[in-house]
Amino acid sequence: YGRGVYFSRSALESHGYTKANQSAERHMFLTRVLVGNTMQGNSSVKYIPDGYHTTSNGKDIFVTYHDSQAYAAYLIVYK
């Protein structure tokens, strides 16, 4: 959905990108994301056009293009 930082509303989706450490623990950030005006993303998007802030798949994945759009509120460690 573009070249940026990916976020998902679905913890199950994000879980698929985690890897267990030697203690079988996984880590995930609960993040607050400023989505703003969103457009449909695709693999060719490298820079967000004027008037938009994020790209999306239209459901639960959002891609940001500026570090200031996200704040990692909690680090969740789980098995």
XYZ file of C-alpha atoms in Angstrom:
79
model
C 0.000 0.000 0.000
C 3.027 2.209 -0.385
C 6.504 2.782 0.977
C 6.003 3.906 4.567
C 5.348 2.621 8.070
C 2.529 0.067 8.308
C -0.056 -0.139 11.094
C -3.078 -2.381 11.533
C -6.227 -2.241 13.637
C -5.978 -6.033 13.885
C -3.601 -7.462 16.501
C -3.830 -10.785 14.652
C -2.533 -9.119 11.470
C 0.366 -7.549 13.381
C 1.084 -10.827 15.195
C 1.914 -12.355 11.810
C 4.920 -10.020 11.557
C 6.347 -10.805 15.002
C 9.058 -13.340 15.770
C 9.454 -15.172 19.063
C 12.708 -14.696 20.964
C 14.601 -17.474 22.781
C 12.081 -17.312 25.652
C 9.156 -17.727 23.221
C 8.102 -14.117 23.909
C 6.819 -11.821 21.204
C 6.693 -8.012 21.243
C 4.123 -5.647 19.796
C 3.591 -1.907 20.210
C 0.145 -0.489 20.888
C 0.410 2.723 18.926
C -1.665 5.853 18.536
C -1.653 6.880 14.887
C -2.878 10.134 13.331
C -4.510 8.876 10.149
C -5.950 12.106 8.729
C -7.143 12.132 5.106
C -6.615 8.646 3.646
C -6.363 7.421 0.052
C -6.255 3.897 -1.389
C -2.653 2.709 -1.435
C -0.698 0.566 -3.867
C 2.900 -0.633 -4.208
C 3.932 2.305 -6.420
C 3.206 5.000 -3.785
C 6.519 6.410 -2.548
C 5.365 9.856 -1.435
C 1.893 10.797 -0.280
C 0.204 13.349 -2.594
C -0.745 16.800 -1.287
C -4.036 16.744 0.576
C -3.533 13.224 1.966
C -1.830 11.933 5.119
C -1.962 8.125 4.862
C -2.681 5.306 2.446
C -4.845 2.324 3.290
C -6.267 -0.947 2.043
C -9.696 0.497 2.839
C -10.218 -1.752 5.870
C -7.656 -2.215 8.626
C -4.174 -1.399 7.286
C -2.832 2.174 7.317
C 0.523 3.427 6.036
C 2.043 6.662 7.349
C 4.781 8.704 5.704
C 5.931 10.956 8.575
C 7.376 9.837 11.907
C 5.323 12.445 13.770
C 2.075 10.622 12.870
C 2.622 7.773 15.335
C 3.228 7.452 19.069
C 4.092 4.087 20.626
C 1.956 4.176 23.793
C 2.664 0.661 25.125
C 5.027 -2.223 24.496
C 3.164 -5.513 24.840
C 5.209 -8.645 25.599
C 3.356 -11.946 25.247
C 3.739 -15.672 24.666
